[in-house]
Coordinates of C-alpha atoms and ligand atoms in Angstrom, one line a residue:
X26 CA 0.0 0.0 0.0
X27 CA 1.4 3.4 -0.8
X28 CA 2.1 6.0 1.9
X29 CA -0.8 8.3 0.9
X30 CA -3.3 5.6 1.4
X31 CA -1.9 4.8 4.8
X32 CA -2.0 8.5 5.8
X33 CA -5.6 8.8 4.6
X34 CA -6.6 5.8 6.7
X35 CA -4.9 7.2 9.7
X36 CA -6.6 10.5 9.3
X37 CA -9.9 8.9 8.8
X38 CA -9.8 6.5 11.7
X39 CA -7.6 8.0 14.4
X40 CA -8.0 11.0 16.5
X41 CA -4.6 12.6 16.3
X42 CA -3.7 14.9 19.2
X43 CA -2.6 18.5 18.6
X44 CA 1.1 19.3 18.7
X45 CA 2.4 19.8 22.2
X46 CA 2.5 23.6 22.3
X47 CA 5.6 24.3 24.4
X48 CA 7.7 21.8 22.4
X49 CA 6.5 23.4 19.2
X50 CA 7.3 26.9 20.4
X51 CA 10.7 25.8 21.7
X52 CA 11.6 24.2 18.3
X53 CA 10.6 27.4 16.5
X54 CA 12.8 29.5 18.9
X55 CA 15.7 27.0 18.6
X56 CA 15.6 27.4 14.8
X57 CA 15.5 31.1 15.0
X58 CA 19.0 32.6 15.1
X59 CA 17.7 35.8 16.8
X60 CA 16.1 34.0 19.7
X61 CA 17.4 34.5 23.3
X62 CA 17.9 32.2 26.3
X63 CA 15.3 34.4 28.0
X64 CA 12.7 33.7 25.4
X65 CA 13.4 30.0 25.6
X66 CA 13.1 30.1 29.4
X67 CA 9.8 32.0 29.2
X68 CA 8.4 29.5 26.7
X69 CA 9.0 26.6 29.1
X70 CA 8.7 28.2 32.6
X71 CA 4.9 28.2 32.6
X72 CA 4.6 24.4 32.8
X73 CA 6.2 23.5 36.1
X74 CA 5.8 19.7 35.6
X75 CA 7.6 20.0 32.3
X76 CA 10.4 22.0 33.9
X77 CA 11.0 19.4 36.6
X78 CA 11.0 16.6 34.1
X79 CA 13.5 18.4 31.9
X80 CA 15.8 19.0 34.8
X81 CA 15.4 15.4 36.0
X82 CA 16.3 14.1 32.5
X83 CA 19.2 16.6 32.2
X84 CA 20.6 15.1 35.5
X85 CA 20.2 11.5 34.4
X86 CA 23.5 9.7 34.7
X87 CA 23.8 9.3 31.0
X88 CA 23.4 12.9 30.4
X89 CA 25.4 15.4 32.3
X90 CA 28.3 13.8 34.0
X91 CA 30.1 16.9 35.3
X92 CA 27.6 19.6 36.2
X93 CA 24.6 19.0 38.3
X94 CA 21.8 21.0 36.7
X95 CA 19.5 22.7 39.2
X96 CA 17.6 25.3 37.1
X97 CA 16.2 25.6 33.7
X98 CA 18.6 28.4 32.8
X99 CA 21.5 26.1 33.8
X100 CA 20.0 23.3 31.7
X101 CA 19.9 25.6 28.7
X102 CA 23.4 26.8 29.2
X103 CA 25.0 23.4 29.9
X104 CA 23.1 21.5 27.2
X105 CA 22.7 24.0 24.4
X106 CA 19.7 24.8 22.3
X107 CA 19.4 21.7 20.2
X108 CA 19.7 19.2 23.1
X109 CA 17.3 21.3 25.1
X110 CA 14.8 21.1 22.3
X111 CA 15.1 17.3 22.2
X112 CA 14.6 17.1 26.0
X113 CA 11.5 19.4 25.8
X114 CA 10.0 17.1 23.1
X115 CA 10.8 14.1 25.2
X116 CA 9.3 15.6 28.3
X117 CA 6.2 16.8 26.5
X118 CA 5.1 13.2 25.6
X119 CA 4.2 12.4 29.2
X120 CA 0.9 14.3 28.6
X121 CA -0.3 11.5 26.3
X122 CA -0.2 9.0 29.1
X123 CA -3.2 10.3 30.8
X124 CA -5.4 7.4 31.7
X125 CA -3.2 5.1 33.7
X126 CA -4.5 1.5 33.4
X127 CA -2.2 -1.5 33.0
X128 CA -1.9 -0.9 29.2
X129 CA -0.7 2.7 29.7
X130 CA 1.6 1.7 32.5
X131 CA 3.3 -0.9 30.3
X132 CA 3.6 1.4 27.4
X133 CA 5.2 4.1 29.5
X134 CA 7.6 1.7 31.1
X135 CA 8.6 0.3 27.7
X136 CA 9.1 3.9 26.3
X137 CA 11.2 5.0 29.3
X138 CA 13.2 1.8 29.3
X139 CA 13.9 2.2 25.6
X140 CA 14.9 5.9 26.1
X141 CA 17.4 4.9 28.8
X142 CA 18.7 1.9 26.9
X143 CA 19.2 4.1 23.9
X144 CA 21.2 6.6 25.9
X145 CA 23.4 3.8 27.4
X146 CA 24.0 2.3 23.9
X147 CA 24.7 5.8 22.4
X148 CA 27.4 6.3 25.0
X149 CA 28.8 2.7 24.8
X150 CA 29.0 2.7 21.0
X151 CA 29.9 6.4 20.8
X152 CA 27.3 6.7 18.1
X153 CA 24.9 9.5 19.1
X154 CA 24.3 12.3 21.6
X155 CA 22.3 11.3 24.7
X156 CA 19.5 13.8 23.9
X157 CA 19.0 12.3 20.5
X158 CA 19.0 8.8 21.9
X159 CA 16.6 9.7 24.7
X160 CA 14.0 11.4 22.5
X161 CA 14.2 8.7 19.9
X162 CA 13.8 5.9 22.4
X163 CA 11.0 7.7 24.3
X164 CA 9.0 8.3 21.1
X165 CA 9.7 5.2 19.1
X166 CA 6.3 3.6 20.0
X167 CA 4.3 6.9 20.3
X168 CA 2.1 5.4 17.6
X169 CA 0.9 2.7 20.0
X170 CA -0.1 5.3 22.5
X171 CA -2.0 7.2 19.9
X172 CA -3.8 4.1 18.7
X173 CA -4.6 3.2 22.3
X174 CA -6.0 6.7 23.1
X175 CA -8.0 6.8 19.9
X176 CA -9.2 3.2 19.7
X177 CA -8.8 1.6 23.2
X178 CA -10.9 -1.4 22.4
X179 CA -9.0 -2.2 19.2
X180 CA -5.7 -1.7 21.1
X181 CA -6.7 -4.1 23.9
X182 CA -7.6 -6.7 21.3
X183 CA -4.3 -6.2 19.5
X184 CA -2.4 -6.5 22.8
X185 CA -4.3 -9.7 23.6
X186 CA -3.4 -11.2 20.2
X187 CA 0.3 -10.3 20.7
X188 CA 0.2 -11.8 24.2
X189 CA -1.3 -15.0 22.8
X190 CA 1.6 -15.3 20.4
X191 CA -0.4 -14.5 17.2
X192 CA 2.2 -12.1 15.9
X193 CA 4.1 -8.9 16.7
X194 CA 2.3 -5.6 17.4
X195 CA 3.0 -4.1 14.0
X196 CA 1.9 -7.3 12.2
X197 CA -1.4 -7.6 14.1
X198 CA -2.0 -3.8 13.8
X199 CA -1.6 -4.0 10.0
X200 CA -3.9 -6.9 9.7
X201 CA -6.6 -5.3 11.9
X202 CA -6.3 -1.6 11.1
X203 CA -4.5 -1.5 7.8
X204 CA -1.6 0.5 9.3
X205 CA 0.9 0.0 12.2
X206 CA 2.1 2.1 15.1
X207 CA 5.3 3.1 13.2
X208 CA 3.1 4.5 10.4
X209 CA 1.0 6.5 12.9
X210 CA 4.0 7.7 14.9
X211 CA 6.1 8.9 12.0
X212 CA 3.1 10.6 10.4
X213 CA 2.3 12.4 13.6
X214 CA 5.9 13.7 13.9
X215 CA 5.7 15.0 10.4
X216 CA 2.4 16.6 11.0
X217 CA 3.7 18.3 14.1
X218 CA 6.8 19.6 12.3
X219 CA 9.0 17.8 14.7
X220 CA 12.6 16.8 13.5
X221 CA 12.5 14.8 10.3
X222 CA 15.2 12.4 11.5
X223 CA 13.1 11.5 14.5
X224 CA 10.2 10.7 12.2
X225 CA 12.4 8.3 10.3
X226 CA 13.6 6.6 13.4
X227 CA 10.0 5.9 14.3
X228 CA 9.1 4.8 10.8
X229 CA 12.0 2.3 10.4
X230 CA 12.0 0.8 13.8
X231 CA 10.1 -2.2 12.5
X232 CA 11.7 -2.4 9.1
X233 CA 15.4 -2.3 9.7
X234 CA 15.9 -4.5 6.7
X235 CA 14.7 -1.6 4.5
X236 CA 17.5 0.7 5.7
X237 CA 19.9 1.2 2.9
X238 CA 23.1 2.8 4.1
X239 CA 24.2 3.6 0.6
X240 CA 21.3 6.0 0.1
X241 CA 20.8 7.3 3.6
X242 CA 22.6 9.9 5.7
X243 CA 25.1 8.1 8.0
X244 CA 23.7 10.0 11.0
X245 CA 20.2 8.8 10.2
X246 CA 21.4 5.2 9.9
X247 CA 23.1 5.3 13.3
X248 CA 20.1 7.0 14.8
X249 CA 17.7 4.3 13.5
X250 CA 20.1 1.5 14.5
X251 CA 20.7 2.6 18.1
X252 CA 17.0 2.9 18.8
X253 CA 16.4 -0.5 17.2
X254 CA 19.1 -2.2 19.3
X255 CA 17.7 -0.5 22.4
X256 CA 14.1 -1.5 21.6
X257 CA 15.3 -5.1 21.2
X258 CA 17.3 -5.1 24.4
X259 CA 14.3 -3.8 26.3
X260 CA 12.1 -6.4 24.7
X261 CA 14.6 -9.1 25.6
X262 CA 14.5 -7.9 29.2
X263 CA 10.7 -7.6 29.2
X264 CA 10.6 -4.0 30.2
X265 CA 7.0 -2.9 29.6
X266 CA 6.1 -6.3 28.5
X267 CA 4.4 -9.0 30.5
X268 CA 7.6 -11.1 30.4
X269 CA 11.1 -11.2 28.8
X270 CA 11.2 -12.2 25.2
X271 CA 13.9 -14.9 25.0
X272 CA 13.5 -15.2 21.3
X273 CA 15.2 -11.9 20.6
X274 CA 18.8 -12.5 19.3
X275 CA 20.6 -9.3 20.2
X276 CA 24.0 -10.4 18.7
X277 CA 22.4 -11.2 15.4
X278 CA 20.6 -7.9 14.9
X279 CA 21.1 -6.2 11.5
X280 CA 21.2 -2.8 13.2
X281 CA 24.4 -3.9 15.1
X282 CA 26.0 -4.9 11.8
X283 CA 25.1 -1.5 10.4
X284 CA 26.7 0.1 13.4
X285 CA 29.8 -2.1 12.8
X286 CA 29.5 -3.5 16.3
X287 CA 30.2 -7.2 17.0
X288 CA 29.1 -8.6 20.3
X289 CA 29.9 -12.0 21.8
X290 CA 27.2 -13.6 24.0
X291 CA 29.2 -12.5 27.1
X292 CA 29.2 -8.9 25.8
X293 CA 25.4 -9.1 25.2
X294 CA 24.8 -10.4 28.8
X295 CA 27.0 -7.7 30.3
X296 CA 25.2 -5.0 28.2
X297 CA 21.7 -6.3 29.2
X298 CA 22.7 -6.3 32.8
X299 CA 24.0 -2.8 32.6
X300 CA 20.9 -1.5 30.8
X301 CA 18.6 -3.2 33.4
X302 CA 20.6 -1.6 36.2
X303 CA 20.5 1.9 34.7
X304 CA 16.8 1.6 33.9
X305 CA 16.2 0.8 37.6
X306 CA 18.3 3.8 38.7
X307 CA 17.0 6.4 36.3
X308 CA 13.4 5.6 35.4
X309 CA 11.9 7.8 38.1
X310 CA 13.5 10.9 36.5
X311 CA 11.0 10.6 33.6
X312 CA 7.8 10.6 35.7
Ligands
LIG16 FE1 7.4 -0.6 18.0
LIG17 FE1 9.1 -0.8 21.2

């Protein structure tokens, strides 16, 4: 099916939330060479929950190692505009996890787990900046949240099918709805005018075999691959799932190959243990 048809179906059947206003304002300011730190501060200050989440994330172990950031102004000065914009986008997505039943709790845990795993991997493999890793990991499954918000009954049935072993999420979604969460997520990012590279990370996270490094920007390839490895590590660990998925073969992932990283089974075990430990230590900073 071509992309236009998919977009039409998404628009017809899903209620897509409006762009998070603060994040959108911050992106505009960050892209404006004449904007000032004061304007950025003013755009974010009004939302105190957002401010505390941004500061929490900025202080996460995989973020700022030297300075302890206590204020928003310090966060802007230490991290710089672009990193701040990514953190604001990441922090804004919390607003979509409003009803907090089991489904939402698992989705949030999986997103936070993937964000932290992505940041760990970005540092381990020296592939990306932590802010890029965090926002990519946190938003990779945003499409699931949107489907769940807009069609909770369908989503519950899909989750049930997946739980019963009748396929992966994106497979069951495509069969049932005609599109999958990666289609919804990447379309939404585009519609909101959020960074294009983030949209591609979301789009490709279930079709890594379609990534062609000869025709894609090397940064984009790395970005997609880190989030893919993180997502798989978190699935393997069972973070945000009802149980660990032992069928995931981390060492054999194509995304690791594309990153030119070779891991032995011992390396994989050590990496998974590290990711699990950091998730435990850091996850509350995202609440
Ligand atoms: Fe996914
Ligand atoms: Fe995922």
